[in-house]
Coordinates of C-alpha atoms in Angstrom, one line a residue:
M1 CA 0.2 0.3 0.0
T2 CA 1.1 3.2 -1.1
D3 CA 1.4 5.9 1.9
Q4 CA 0.2 8.8 -0.7
V5 CA -2.1 10.8 1.4
V6 CA -5.8 12.4 -1.0
E7 CA -8.0 14.4 -0.3
R8 CA -11.7 13.5 -1.8
R9 CA -14.6 14.8 -2.0
I10 CA -17.3 12.4 -2.4
I11 CA -21.6 13.3 -2.9
V12 CA -24.1 10.5 -2.8
S13 CA -27.3 10.5 -4.4
G14 CA -30.4 7.9 -3.8
R15 CA -32.3 6.6 -0.4
V16 CA -29.4 8.1 1.3
Q17 CA -31.0 10.1 4.5
G18 CA -33.1 8.8 6.5
V19 CA -32.0 4.9 6.2
G20 CA -29.0 5.6 8.7
Y21 CA -26.1 5.9 5.6
R22 CA -24.1 9.4 7.7
W23 CA -23.4 6.2 10.0
F24 CA -22.7 3.4 7.7
A25 CA -19.8 5.9 6.0
C26 CA -19.1 6.9 9.5
Q27 CA -18.6 3.5 10.4
V28 CA -16.2 2.3 7.4
A29 CA -14.3 5.1 7.5
R30 CA -13.4 4.7 10.6
S31 CA -12.3 1.1 10.2
L32 CA -10.9 2.2 7.5
G33 CA -8.7 4.3 9.5
V34 CA -9.5 7.2 7.3
R35 CA -9.9 10.9 8.1
G36 CA -13.0 13.3 7.8
W37 CA -16.6 14.1 8.0
V38 CA -20.3 13.4 6.8
H39 CA -23.1 15.1 6.4
N40 CA -27.0 15.4 4.7
L41 CA -27.2 18.2 2.1
P42 CA -31.0 19.7 1.7
D43 CA -31.5 18.0 -2.0
G44 CA -31.9 14.8 -0.1
T45 CA -28.0 13.3 -0.9
V46 CA -24.8 13.0 1.7
E47 CA -21.8 14.4 1.6
L48 CA -18.1 13.5 2.8
E49 CA -15.2 15.3 2.4
A50 CA -12.4 12.2 3.7
A51 CA -8.6 11.9 3.3
G52 CA -6.3 8.9 3.3
P53 CA -4.1 6.8 1.1
I54 CA -5.5 6.2 -1.8
E55 CA -5.8 1.8 -1.9
L56 CA -8.0 2.8 1.6
L57 CA -10.3 5.8 -0.2
D58 CA -11.1 3.1 -2.8
Q59 CA -12.1 1.4 -0.9
L60 CA -14.3 3.4 1.3
T61 CA -16.2 4.8 -2.0
E62 CA -17.0 0.9 -3.1
A63 CA -18.3 0.5 0.4
L64 CA -20.5 3.7 -0.1
R65 CA -21.6 2.7 -3.3
A66 CA -23.0 -0.6 -1.5
G67 CA -24.2 1.4 1.4
P68 CA -26.2 -0.3 4.5
P69 CA -29.8 -2.0 4.2
G70 CA -32.0 0.2 3.9
A71 CA -30.4 2.8 1.3
R72 CA -30.1 2.6 -2.3
V73 CA -27.6 4.4 -4.0
D74 CA -28.2 5.6 -7.0
E75 CA -25.0 7.7 -8.0
V76 CA -21.8 8.3 -6.4
Q77 CA -19.9 11.3 -7.3
V78 CA -16.5 12.1 -6.2
G79 CA -14.1 14.3 -6.7
A80 CA -11.3 16.7 -5.5
R81 CA -11.6 18.3 -2.3
T82 CA -12.3 21.9 -3.3
T83 CA -12.3 23.2 0.4
S84 CA -9.2 24.8 2.8
S85 CA -10.5 23.9 5.5
H86 CA -8.4 20.9 7.6
L87 CA -10.5 18.3 7.9
P88 CA -10.5 16.7 11.8
E89 CA -7.6 14.1 12.9
G90 CA -10.8 10.9 12.9
F91 CA -14.1 10.7 11.1
S92 CA -16.9 12.9 12.2
I93 CA -20.7 13.0 11.3
A94 CA -21.5 17.2 10.8
R95 CA -24.4 18.4 12.0

């Protein structure tokens, strides 16, 4: 595994609010040792900003595509992180 740390912004659409999706995403990210945060957006999507080795972020993205039971993931958009704010050391659910 490479140690190169990258930062990604991920937007997940589908039935991803009200089904435990943020909790699921947070647990997966924590188990992988990825840092960042997840929160709901007003348009019904879920946004994540995450940082870690490329391989771990790829694993996180694949888990996000599957989602928790009860969710329906229609699309996962992955892009470079555009904000300059500092990501937390762990992974959290932002309000």
